[in-house]
Amino acid sequence: MLLHRPFQLHARSRFSLLSLSSPFRRSITYLPNSHTKLQRRSVIRISASITAKPSSELRKKHKSSEPDEKLVALRELFSRPNINIDAYIIPSQDAHQSEFTSECYARRAYISGFTGSAGTAVVTKDKAALWTDGRYFLQAEQQLSSSWILMRAGNFGVPTTSEWLNGILSPGCRIGIDPFLFSSDAAEELKEAISQKNHELVYLYDVNLVDEMWKDSRPKPPNRHIRLHDVKYAGVDVSSKLSSLRSELISAGSSAIVISMLDEIAWLLNLRGSDVPHSPVMYAYLVVEIDGAKLFIDDAKLNPEVNHYLKNAGIELRPYESILSEIESLALKGACLWLDTSSVSAAIVNTFKSACDKYISTAGVVNSNKKTVPNSPDGQSCGPTAVYRSSPVSLAKAVKNEAELEGMRNCHLRDAAALAQFWAWLEEEISNGVILTEVDVSDKLLEFRSRQDGFIGTSFDTISGSGANGAIIHYKPEPNSCSIIDAEKLFLLDSGAQYIDGTTDITRTVHFGQPSSREKECFTRVLQGHIALDQAIFPENYPGFVLDAFARSSLWKIGLDYRHGTGHGVGAALNVHEGPQSISFRFGNMTPLLKGMVVSNEPGYYEDHAFGIRIENLLYVKEANTPNRFGGVEYLGFEKLTFVPIQAKLVDLSLLSTAEIDWLNDYHGQVWEKVSPLLDGPAYEWLWNNTRPLVKA
């Protein structure tokens, strides 16, 4: 499954954290990055004189409709005395910068009708616009009403949200946001951009305007019980993880850290939840200090076993809503607080800054450098301050230990068995002329997976697309509007599962009839890119973006490409999308690929309104045994986790080299060896038929 945004780390030429002797220390050398932000802006930012065409010119026109009642209700709130704004920005994220959110936090989807996971809505007193990326252009065309302007982010001539607001609003307007829904970095960047036209960014702490109009119809917040994640799958117990984190705090001269990313909290505490669809996390904040820790969570989610576990780990419980009070308390007692401003909300960061200013004013302390304050001779802080660094938990979580990798290997084999059973069933049904919809197929796959040991649920909404629907990169079939599986068209299936010991994500594209030469050529070039990335060898400390071209090169040779990244990080029994690593054309992410990281390998090609192709396996980074070590550095490569056949009938062998055919035959040999012992009957026969060696004529 494709990642909707690149994960970013703060720019620095060298960054060291998390020792090899613990889950928290890895020695990392970053490539020079002094010009990364400037370079990125030079590529994606455009002249303010360029404006986007309205959606009516860029997409199929919708029939005229009545005024959007939700927009009318939202705009009525703008003029309230305690609000008084001219525009309001509604992002996709919740207060924890999550990609997927609980239904009660799906505010952008509610106000706009667009349900893709990536998008930002901006509403002024007389206009409404929605920005999304290339994966969702077709979906947005279908879901947005004529009241909305579709902004195809990344296309030439399409302004950013701030450029658009600067262009349509009179100077000196007030632009409102919910500061919990923006990271501190994102809010500061927006504030700086709109200041060019003297606009004011207004933080509305006490009210979210979408919630205000949503009212009683808004879904209730989730409150299901959380569970313990067994140390045999986690590999390291919670006490060791907290001890390692505290060592990092001491090394940084910090006395406390705020962790707000939900998967970081789940990983650090060896807990799992079900508050967010497909992601085994729970809504919470965590504050870890040198001598203690506090978990901010709805205690209705805690059963006696979890309560006892947290007490033994020295973790105090606090109400979820009291996080800002705790931030103020940390400032009042002079804490040096570690804040990752790329993920911690503007509400938290600004609350701490304000409390620090109040402390300094009251104490009469003058501090010209608020990022670092030396300790007094007795070791106590001279006053509250902040350390602005990337969360040390993010990278520690991304580098899997052997227990986590073993769990990932095991669950992928069970998942492969379920998929073999599914494909054997589906091909038989299609050959017998059974009419099946995209939803029928998705439901049947879930049924096969649910029979596997340790199955918990899906890791994202299954993308089941026949024909033209496969070109909608994040297509989600709906019962009342989905298509019937057409045996004469390509069928794309992107799916994944959460197991107690790991997380899977796999895409296969198949044809049940006779594919055209065009479809075979496109499929084969995608396969060549997949093989090239799978076989890549690269020096240690290299970021993922340097590998992205490996997957695109074969497509580029005939002038084709795809509008998404090639690989995203994957959690171990956690989020199917995780950072900070990625393999993407977005070269701002300087995170190196490290041994133990799991990434997807998913090049594709999509012809709008015709077909879609994607081939996806998960890989983990391992040491490569090279005959030379130029510069004395280590070289790395990949090991496969996914073992499901790639359909041979779609491969044009005349385009493949002997080495590429050998790769495919070797892969299918591994699939047979690893998965066949888990199968019998039709699925066993199907696997045999689909893993036979191919020979170039």
PDB file of C-alpha atoms in Angstrom, residues 168-370:
ATOM      1  CA  ILE A 168      -7.603  35.173  -3.100  1.00  0.00           C
ATOM      2  CA  LEU A 169      -7.798  36.911   0.296  1.00  0.00           C
ATOM      3  CA  SER A 170      -7.379  40.613   0.873  1.00  0.00           C
ATOM      4  CA  PRO A 171      -4.264  41.456   2.934  1.00  0.00           C
ATOM      5  CA  GLY A 172      -4.651  41.246   6.700  1.00  0.00           C
ATOM      6  CA  CYS A 173      -7.151  38.387   6.949  1.00  0.00           C
ATOM      7  CA  ARG A 174      -7.432  35.890   9.797  1.00  0.00           C
ATOM      8  CA  ILE A 175      -6.933  32.205   8.927  1.00  0.00           C
ATOM      9  CA  GLY A 176      -8.070  29.729  11.540  1.00  0.00           C
ATOM     10  CA  ILE A 177      -6.750  26.264  12.397  1.00  0.00           C
ATOM     11  CA  ASP A 178      -7.200  23.711  15.139  1.00  0.00           C
ATOM     12  CA  PRO A 179      -3.641  23.715  16.569  1.00  0.00           C
ATOM     13  CA  PHE A 180      -3.978  20.105  17.718  1.00  0.00           C
ATOM     14  CA  LEU A 181      -4.278  18.958  14.086  1.00  0.00           C
ATOM     15  CA  PHE A 182      -1.073  20.598  12.818  1.00  0.00           C
ATOM     16  CA  SER A 183       2.436  19.652  13.789  1.00  0.00           C
ATOM     17  CA  SER A 184       4.414  22.570  15.159  1.00  0.00           C
ATOM     18  CA  ASP A 185       6.607  22.593  12.040  1.00  0.00           C
ATOM     19  CA  ALA A 186       3.611  22.626   9.706  1.00  0.00           C
ATOM     20  CA  ALA A 187       1.938  25.454  11.617  1.00  0.00           C
ATOM     21  CA  GLU A 188       5.113  27.557  11.671  1.00  0.00           C
ATOM     22  CA  GLU A 189       5.646  27.051   7.942  1.00  0.00           C
ATOM     23  CA  LEU A 190       2.051  28.066   7.250  1.00  0.00           C
ATOM     24  CA  LYS A 191       2.334  31.077   9.542  1.00  0.00           C
ATOM     25  CA  GLU A 192       5.459  32.267   7.738  1.00  0.00           C
ATOM     26  CA  ALA A 193       3.957  31.751   4.283  1.00  0.00           C
ATOM     27  CA  ILE A 194       0.727  33.671   4.901  1.00  0.00           C
ATOM     28  CA  SER A 195       2.568  36.502   6.666  1.00  0.00           C
ATOM     29  CA  GLN A 196       3.709  37.629   3.215  1.00  0.00           C
ATOM     30  CA  LYS A 197       0.229  39.123   2.819  1.00  0.00           C
ATOM     31  CA  ASN A 198      -0.012  40.153   6.474  1.00  0.00           C
ATOM     32  CA  HIS A 199      -2.478  37.374   7.230  1.00  0.00           C
ATOM     33  CA  GLU A 200      -2.738  36.166  10.828  1.00  0.00           C
ATOM     34  CA  LEU A 201      -2.765  32.485  11.746  1.00  0.00           C
ATOM     35  CA  VAL A 202      -5.375  32.031  14.481  1.00  0.00           C
ATOM     36  CA  TYR A 203      -5.086  29.054  16.833  1.00  0.00           C
ATOM     37  CA  LEU A 204      -8.569  27.950  17.896  1.00  0.00           C
ATOM     38  CA  TYR A 205      -7.714  25.858  20.956  1.00  0.00           C
ATOM     39  CA  ASP A 206     -11.169  25.553  22.431  1.00  0.00           C
ATOM     40  CA  VAL A 207     -13.290  24.655  19.428  1.00  0.00           C
ATOM     41  CA  ASN A 208     -12.972  22.638  16.265  1.00  0.00           C
ATOM     42  CA  LEU A 209     -15.403  24.192  13.814  1.00  0.00           C
ATOM     43  CA  VAL A 210     -16.182  20.942  12.012  1.00  0.00           C
ATOM     44  CA  ASP A 211     -16.992  19.239  15.314  1.00  0.00           C
ATOM     45  CA  GLU A 212     -19.173  22.205  16.236  1.00  0.00           C
ATOM     46  CA  MET A 213     -21.387  21.725  13.186  1.00  0.00           C
ATOM     47  CA  TRP A 214     -21.105  17.915  13.169  1.00  0.00           C
ATOM     48  CA  LYS A 215     -22.684  17.808  16.645  1.00  0.00           C
ATOM     49  CA  ASP A 216     -24.709  14.738  17.632  1.00  0.00           C
ATOM     50  CA  SER A 217     -24.196  12.923  14.339  1.00  0.00           C
ATOM     51  CA  ARG A 218     -20.464  12.742  14.993  1.00  0.00           C
ATOM     52  CA  PRO A 219     -19.310   9.203  15.881  1.00  0.00           C
ATOM     53  CA  LYS A 220     -18.288   8.633  19.486  1.00  0.00           C
ATOM     54  CA  PRO A 221     -14.575   8.333  20.334  1.00  0.00           C
ATOM     55  CA  PRO A 222     -13.393   4.711  20.528  1.00  0.00           C
ATOM     56  CA  ASN A 223     -13.052   3.085  23.942  1.00  0.00           C
ATOM     57  CA  ARG A 224     -12.173  -0.550  23.281  1.00  0.00           C
ATOM     58  CA  HIS A 225      -9.741  -2.314  25.603  1.00  0.00           C
ATOM     59  CA  ILE A 226      -6.044  -2.332  24.795  1.00  0.00           C
ATOM     60  CA  ARG A 227      -3.938  -5.496  25.063  1.00  0.00           C
ATOM     61  CA  LEU A 228      -0.403  -6.488  25.965  1.00  0.00           C
ATOM     62  CA  HIS A 229       2.012  -7.250  23.130  1.00  0.00           C
ATOM     63  CA  ASP A 230       3.934 -10.322  24.257  1.00  0.00           C
ATOM     64  CA  VAL A 231       7.672  -9.812  24.697  1.00  0.00           C
ATOM     65  CA  LYS A 232       8.298 -12.922  22.575  1.00  0.00           C
ATOM     66  CA  TYR A 233       7.049 -10.843  19.631  1.00  0.00           C
ATOM     67  CA  ALA A 234       8.369  -7.484  20.865  1.00  0.00           C
ATOM     68  CA  GLY A 235      11.862  -8.811  21.588  1.00  0.00           C
ATOM     69  CA  VAL A 236      12.610  -6.233  24.302  1.00  0.00           C
ATOM     70  CA  ASP A 237      10.622  -5.582  27.491  1.00  0.00           C
ATOM     71  CA  VAL A 238       9.170  -2.212  28.432  1.00  0.00           C
ATOM     72  CA  SER A 239      11.633  -1.592  31.278  1.00  0.00           C
ATOM     73  CA  SER A 240      14.599  -1.963  28.930  1.00  0.00           C
ATOM     74  CA  LYS A 241      13.027   0.326  26.351  1.00  0.00           C
ATOM     75  CA  LEU A 242      12.283   3.017  28.922  1.00  0.00           C
ATOM     76  CA  SER A 243      15.781   2.719  30.376  1.00  0.00           C
ATOM     77  CA  SER A 244      17.314   3.194  26.925  1.00  0.00           C
ATOM     78  CA  LEU A 245      15.099   6.190  26.246  1.00  0.00           C
ATOM     79  CA  ARG A 246      16.089   7.793  29.549  1.00  0.00           C
ATOM     80  CA  SER A 247      19.741   7.348  28.646  1.00  0.00           C
ATOM     81  CA  GLU A 248      19.023   9.305  25.489  1.00  0.00           C
ATOM     82  CA  LEU A 249      17.327  12.052  27.497  1.00  0.00           C
ATOM     83  CA  ILE A 250      20.337  12.365  29.781  1.00  0.00           C
ATOM     84  CA  SER A 251      22.743  12.461  26.829  1.00  0.00           C
ATOM     85  CA  ALA A 252      20.716  15.258  25.256  1.00  0.00           C
ATOM     86  CA  GLY A 253      20.584  17.245  28.495  1.00  0.00           C
ATOM     87  CA  SER A 254      16.828  16.752  28.632  1.00  0.00           C
ATOM     88  CA  SER A 255      14.694  15.829  31.613  1.00  0.00           C
ATOM     89  CA  ALA A 256      11.496  14.759  29.822  1.00  0.00           C
ATOM     90  CA  ILE A 257      10.057  13.933  26.410  1.00  0.00           C
ATOM     91  CA  VAL A 258       6.550  14.168  24.991  1.00  0.00           C
ATOM     92  CA  ILE A 259       5.595  11.327  22.674  1.00  0.00           C
ATOM     93  CA  SER A 260       2.429  11.837  20.661  1.00  0.00           C
ATOM     94  CA  MET A 261       2.753   9.463  17.686  1.00  0.00           C
ATOM     95  CA  LEU A 262       0.437   6.561  18.448  1.00  0.00           C
ATOM     96  CA  ASP A 263       2.625   3.808  17.011  1.00  0.00           C
ATOM     97  CA  GLU A 264       5.625   5.102  18.979  1.00  0.00           C
ATOM     98  CA  ILE A 265       3.635   4.847  22.219  1.00  0.00           C
ATOM     99  CA  ALA A 266       2.384   1.359  21.352  1.00  0.00           C
ATOM    100  CA  TRP A 267       5.889   0.174  20.459  1.00  0.00           C
ATOM    101  CA  LEU A 268       7.607   1.714  23.484  1.00  0.00           C
ATOM    102  CA  LEU A 269       5.123   0.303  26.007  1.00  0.00           C
ATOM    103  CA  ASN A 270       4.563  -3.056  24.246  1.00  0.00           C
ATOM    104  CA  LEU A 271       0.841  -2.345  24.072  1.00  0.00           C
ATOM    105  CA  ARG A 272      -1.603  -2.676  21.201  1.00  0.00           C
ATOM    106  CA  GLY A 273      -5.054  -1.163  20.701  1.00  0.00           C
ATOM    107  CA  SER A 274      -7.879  -0.906  18.198  1.00  0.00           C
ATOM    108  CA  ASP A 275      -8.837   2.764  18.258  1.00  0.00           C
ATOM    109  CA  VAL A 276      -7.843   3.357  14.629  1.00  0.00           C
ATOM    110  CA  PRO A 277      -9.143   1.146  11.824  1.00  0.00           C
ATOM    111  CA  HIS A 278      -6.464  -1.275  10.569  1.00  0.00           C
ATOM    112  CA  SER A 279      -3.795   0.085  12.970  1.00  0.00           C
ATOM    113  CA  PRO A 280      -3.277  -1.648  16.367  1.00  0.00           C
ATOM    114  CA  VAL A 281      -2.833   1.588  18.326  1.00  0.00           C
ATOM    115  CA  MET A 282      -4.708   3.536  20.987  1.00  0.00           C
ATOM    116  CA  TYR A 283      -5.277   7.254  21.433  1.00  0.00           C
ATOM    117  CA  ALA A 284      -2.882   8.414  24.112  1.00  0.00           C
ATOM    118  CA  TYR A 285      -0.006  10.725  24.934  1.00  0.00           C
ATOM    119  CA  LEU A 286       3.092   9.650  26.824  1.00  0.00           C
ATOM    120  CA  VAL A 287       5.433  11.809  28.889  1.00  0.00           C
ATOM    121  CA  VAL A 288       8.640  10.073  29.948  1.00  0.00           C
ATOM    122  CA  GLU A 289      10.825  11.749  32.576  1.00  0.00           C
ATOM    123  CA  ILE A 290      14.133  10.674  34.089  1.00  0.00           C
ATOM    124  CA  ASP A 291      12.383   9.375  37.193  1.00  0.00           C
ATOM    125  CA  GLY A 292       8.942   8.387  35.912  1.00  0.00           C
ATOM    126  CA  ALA A 293       6.392   8.309  33.130  1.00  0.00           C
ATOM    127  CA  LYS A 294       2.758   9.326  32.624  1.00  0.00           C
ATOM    128  CA  LEU A 295       0.301   7.848  30.120  1.00  0.00           C
ATOM    129  CA  PHE A 296      -2.580  10.113  29.139  1.00  0.00           C
ATOM    130  CA  ILE A 297      -5.425   7.831  28.138  1.00  0.00           C
ATOM    131  CA  ASP A 298      -9.101   7.124  28.724  1.00  0.00           C
ATOM    132  CA  ASP A 299      -8.899   4.661  31.605  1.00  0.00           C
ATOM    133  CA  ALA A 300     -12.001   2.856  30.313  1.00  0.00           C
ATOM    134  CA  LYS A 301      -9.642   1.242  27.801  1.00  0.00           C
ATOM    135  CA  LEU A 302      -7.574  -0.400  30.534  1.00  0.00           C
ATOM    136  CA  ASN A 303      -8.478  -3.805  31.905  1.00  0.00           C
ATOM    137  CA  PRO A 304      -7.029  -5.054  35.221  1.00  0.00           C
ATOM    138  CA  GLU A 305      -4.183  -6.913  33.488  1.00  0.00           C
ATOM    139  CA  VAL A 306      -3.023  -3.809  31.631  1.00  0.00           C
ATOM    140  CA  ASN A 307      -3.437  -1.651  34.735  1.00  0.00           C
ATOM    141  CA  HIS A 308      -1.217  -4.025  36.709  1.00  0.00           C
ATOM    142  CA  TYR A 309       1.327  -4.127  33.882  1.00  0.00           C
ATOM    143  CA  LEU A 310       1.587  -0.334  33.692  1.00  0.00           C
ATOM    144  CA  LYS A 311       1.876   0.010  37.465  1.00  0.00           C
ATOM    145  CA  ASN A 312       4.751  -2.480  37.540  1.00  0.00           C
ATOM    146  CA  ALA A 313       6.469  -0.514  34.761  1.00  0.00           C
ATOM    147  CA  GLY A 314       6.252   2.668  36.867  1.00  0.00           C
ATOM    148  CA  ILE A 315       3.806   4.402  34.543  1.00  0.00           C
ATOM    149  CA  GLU A 316       1.207   6.699  36.093  1.00  0.00           C
ATOM    150  CA  LEU A 317      -2.180   7.217  34.443  1.00  0.00           C
ATOM    151  CA  ARG A 318      -3.695  10.584  33.614  1.00  0.00           C
ATOM    152  CA  PRO A 319      -6.842  11.627  31.695  1.00  0.00           C
ATOM    153  CA  TYR A 320      -6.277  11.974  27.949  1.00  0.00           C
ATOM    154  CA  GLU A 321      -7.612  15.540  27.933  1.00  0.00           C
ATOM    155  CA  SER A 322      -5.157  16.740  30.602  1.00  0.00           C
ATOM    156  CA  ILE A 323      -2.065  16.723  28.396  1.00  0.00           C
ATOM    157  CA  LEU A 324      -1.816  20.526  28.113  1.00  0.00           C
ATOM    158  CA  SER A 325      -2.057  20.891  31.901  1.00  0.00           C
ATOM    159  CA  GLU A 326       0.859  18.492  32.233  1.00  0.00           C
ATOM    160  CA  ILE A 327       2.873  20.453  29.673  1.00  0.00           C
ATOM    161  CA  GLU A 328       2.337  23.608  31.724  1.00  0.00           C
ATOM    162  CA  SER A 329       3.343  21.747  34.894  1.00  0.00           C
ATOM    163  CA  LEU A 330       6.573  20.576  33.264  1.00  0.00           C
ATOM    164  CA  ALA A 331       7.465  24.177  32.487  1.00  0.00           C
ATOM    165  CA  LEU A 332       6.624  25.326  36.010  1.00  0.00           C
ATOM    166  CA  LYS A 333       9.059  22.813  37.496  1.00  0.00           C
ATOM    167  CA  GLY A 334      11.818  23.852  35.101  1.00  0.00           C
ATOM    168  CA  ALA A 335      11.854  20.840  32.789  1.00  0.00           C
ATOM    169  CA  CYS A 336      14.078  20.646  29.748  1.00  0.00           C
ATOM    170  CA  LEU A 337      11.533  19.117  27.392  1.00  0.00           C
ATOM    171  CA  TRP A 338      12.457  17.095  24.278  1.00  0.00           C
ATOM    172  CA  LEU A 339      10.021  18.005  21.509  1.00  0.00           C
ATOM    173  CA  ASP A 340       9.869  16.567  18.004  1.00  0.00           C
ATOM    174  CA  THR A 341       8.271  19.509  16.250  1.00  0.00           C
ATOM    175  CA  SER A 342       7.691  17.471  13.093  1.00  0.00           C
ATOM    176  CA  SER A 343       5.131  15.336  14.916  1.00  0.00           C
ATOM    177  CA  VAL A 344       4.132  17.022  18.187  1.00  0.00           C
ATOM    178  CA  SER A 345       1.190  19.345  17.699  1.00  0.00           C
ATOM    179  CA  ALA A 346       1.375  23.108  17.591  1.00  0.00           C
ATOM    180  CA  ALA A 347      -0.985  23.127  20.580  1.00  0.00           C
ATOM    181  CA  ILE A 348       1.521  21.284  22.770  1.00  0.00           C
ATOM    182  CA  VAL A 349       4.617  23.148  21.574  1.00  0.00           C
ATOM    183  CA  ASN A 350       3.005  26.567  21.897  1.00  0.00           C
ATOM    184  CA  THR A 351       1.583  25.726  25.315  1.00  0.00           C
ATOM    185  CA  PHE A 352       5.068  24.847  26.529  1.00  0.00           C
ATOM    186  CA  LYS A 353       6.576  27.992  24.990  1.00  0.00           C
ATOM    187  CA  SER A 354       3.935  30.157  26.652  1.00  0.00           C
ATOM    188  CA  ALA A 355       4.447  28.451  30.003  1.00  0.00           C
ATOM    189  CA  CYS A 356       8.221  28.951  29.689  1.00  0.00           C
ATOM    190  CA  ASP A 357       7.746  32.623  28.958  1.00  0.00           C
ATOM    191  CA  LYS A 358       5.485  32.907  31.999  1.00  0.00           C
ATOM    192  CA  TYR A 359       8.043  31.119  34.170  1.00  0.00           C
ATOM    193  CA  ILE A 360      10.877  33.336  32.951  1.00  0.00           C
ATOM    194  CA  SER A 361       8.822  36.459  33.429  1.00  0.00           C
ATOM    195  CA  THR A 362       7.841  35.429  36.961  1.00  0.00           C
ATOM    196  CA  ALA A 363      11.339  34.303  37.922  1.00  0.00           C
ATOM    197  CA  GLY A 364      13.071  37.243  36.279  1.00  0.00           C
ATOM    198  CA  VAL A 365      15.282  34.872  34.262  1.00  0.00           C
ATOM    199  CA  VAL A 366      16.614  36.086  30.947  1.00  0.00           C
ATOM    200  CA  ASN A 367      17.367  33.325  28.446  1.00  0.00           C
ATOM    201  CA  SER A 368      18.435  34.387  24.991  1.00  0.00           C
ATOM    202  CA  ASN A 369      18.743  30.819  23.713  1.00  0.00           C
ATOM    203  CA  LYS A 370      15.617  28.904  24.567  1.00  0.00           C
TER     204      LYS A 370
END
